[in-house]
Amino acid sequence: QVQLVETGGGSVQAGGSLRLSCTASGYTSNGKCMGWFRQNTGKDRERVATIFSSGIPNYGESVKGRFKISRDNAKNTLYLEMNSLKPEDTAMYYCGAAKDWYCSSGMDYWGNGTLVTVFS
């Protein structure tokens, strides 16, 4: 059974930073796409960033230049470093993992999310 557990959320003042982690169990991340997504109540889930097994990232427009996604396949762990946070970054952040190497078909597994709140 695949489990994804996100940690690192919290409350931070605008301009601050947070680092999220997602640890996978029952899943081999090597060779597979993973990513971070976020969602606010009443809104669709938004892609924040995805990353191929090779480490090549792809960012959503709203976070480019501020967020950095990375992964450690040996630890089955995904990271999201968030800098210059804005109030509009406030959301539940979810870790997603795919069954295959490509990201375009979406994620097959999801964590329960970690809440990020940015106050001004």
XYZ file of C-alpha atoms in Angstrom:
120
model
C 0.000 0.000 0.000
C 1.427 3.349 -1.053
C 1.507 6.079 1.569
C 2.675 9.642 1.124
C 3.199 11.742 4.229
C 3.733 15.489 3.974
C 5.384 17.541 6.701
C 6.673 21.061 7.103
C 3.565 23.175 6.759
C 2.785 26.009 9.124
C 2.129 29.713 9.438
C 4.629 32.237 8.195
C 4.713 35.935 7.561
C 4.730 37.177 3.980
C 8.262 37.191 2.609
C 9.239 34.231 4.725
C 10.185 30.681 3.814
C 9.047 27.144 4.490
C 10.325 23.740 3.423
C 7.909 20.902 2.810
C 8.857 17.238 2.744
C 6.992 14.211 1.468
C 8.114 10.734 2.381
C 6.776 7.786 0.435
C 6.386 4.229 1.673
C 5.291 1.194 -0.312
C 6.523 3.068 -3.363
C 9.773 3.235 -5.285
C 10.225 6.794 -6.434
C 13.158 6.100 -8.717
C 12.012 6.312 -12.318
C 8.706 7.942 -11.507
C 7.292 11.448 -11.613
C 6.374 13.199 -8.378
C 4.987 16.615 -7.638
C 3.481 19.183 -5.340
C -0.019 20.527 -5.726
C -2.136 22.915 -3.705
C -5.786 23.596 -3.179
C -7.973 26.117 -1.448
C -11.557 25.544 -0.412
C -13.858 25.831 -3.385
C -11.053 25.920 -5.909
C -9.509 23.337 -8.207
C -6.267 21.659 -7.261
C -3.372 23.593 -8.761
C -0.070 22.146 -9.910
C 2.772 23.816 -8.026
C 5.688 21.836 -9.419
C 6.510 18.415 -10.766
C 9.834 16.688 -11.103
C 11.078 13.809 -13.199
C 13.147 11.072 -11.637
C 16.202 12.639 -13.266
C 15.615 15.804 -11.278
C 14.301 17.967 -14.101
C 11.620 20.263 -12.629
C 8.602 21.978 -14.058
C 6.973 24.865 -12.189
C 3.613 26.515 -12.215
C 3.756 30.117 -13.369
C 2.743 31.556 -10.024
C 5.703 30.049 -8.168
C 8.513 30.301 -10.704
C 11.602 31.909 -9.235
C 10.319 31.520 -5.664
C 9.856 27.785 -5.115
C 12.282 24.933 -5.699
C 11.316 21.288 -5.979
C 13.842 18.536 -5.374
C 13.927 14.861 -4.581
C 16.089 12.203 -2.989
C 15.258 8.904 -4.648
C 17.397 6.942 -2.191
C 15.185 8.245 0.618
C 11.948 8.145 -1.371
C 11.487 11.768 -0.356
C 10.267 14.824 -2.192
C 10.931 18.403 -1.095
C 9.523 21.829 -1.794
C 11.497 24.870 -0.730
C 9.240 27.908 -0.696
C 10.731 31.394 -0.530
C 9.303 34.907 -0.748
C 5.957 33.554 0.321
C 2.834 35.577 -0.399
C -0.611 35.466 1.202
C -1.953 33.975 -2.033
C 0.306 30.956 -1.462
C -1.936 30.006 1.446
C -3.391 26.569 0.717
C -3.341 22.902 1.572
C -0.295 21.445 -0.122
C -0.409 17.892 -1.395
C 2.308 15.530 -2.489
C 1.541 13.399 -5.516
C 3.305 10.396 -7.017
C 2.858 8.733 -10.381
C 3.149 5.104 -11.379
C 5.351 5.985 -14.307
C 8.101 8.371 -15.367
C 5.927 10.901 -17.186
C 4.025 13.625 -15.390
C 1.485 14.506 -18.060
C -1.035 11.839 -17.085
C -1.284 13.134 -13.563
C -0.611 11.549 -10.193
C -1.814 8.153 -9.064
C -1.194 8.512 -5.339
C -1.793 11.406 -2.951
C -0.863 12.394 0.555
C -3.312 13.925 3.016
C -1.785 17.362 2.711
C -0.057 19.885 4.908
C -1.459 23.362 5.508
C 0.542 26.452 4.629
C -0.743 29.796 5.859
C 0.950 33.037 4.849
C -0.153 36.159 6.709
C 0.622 39.761 5.848
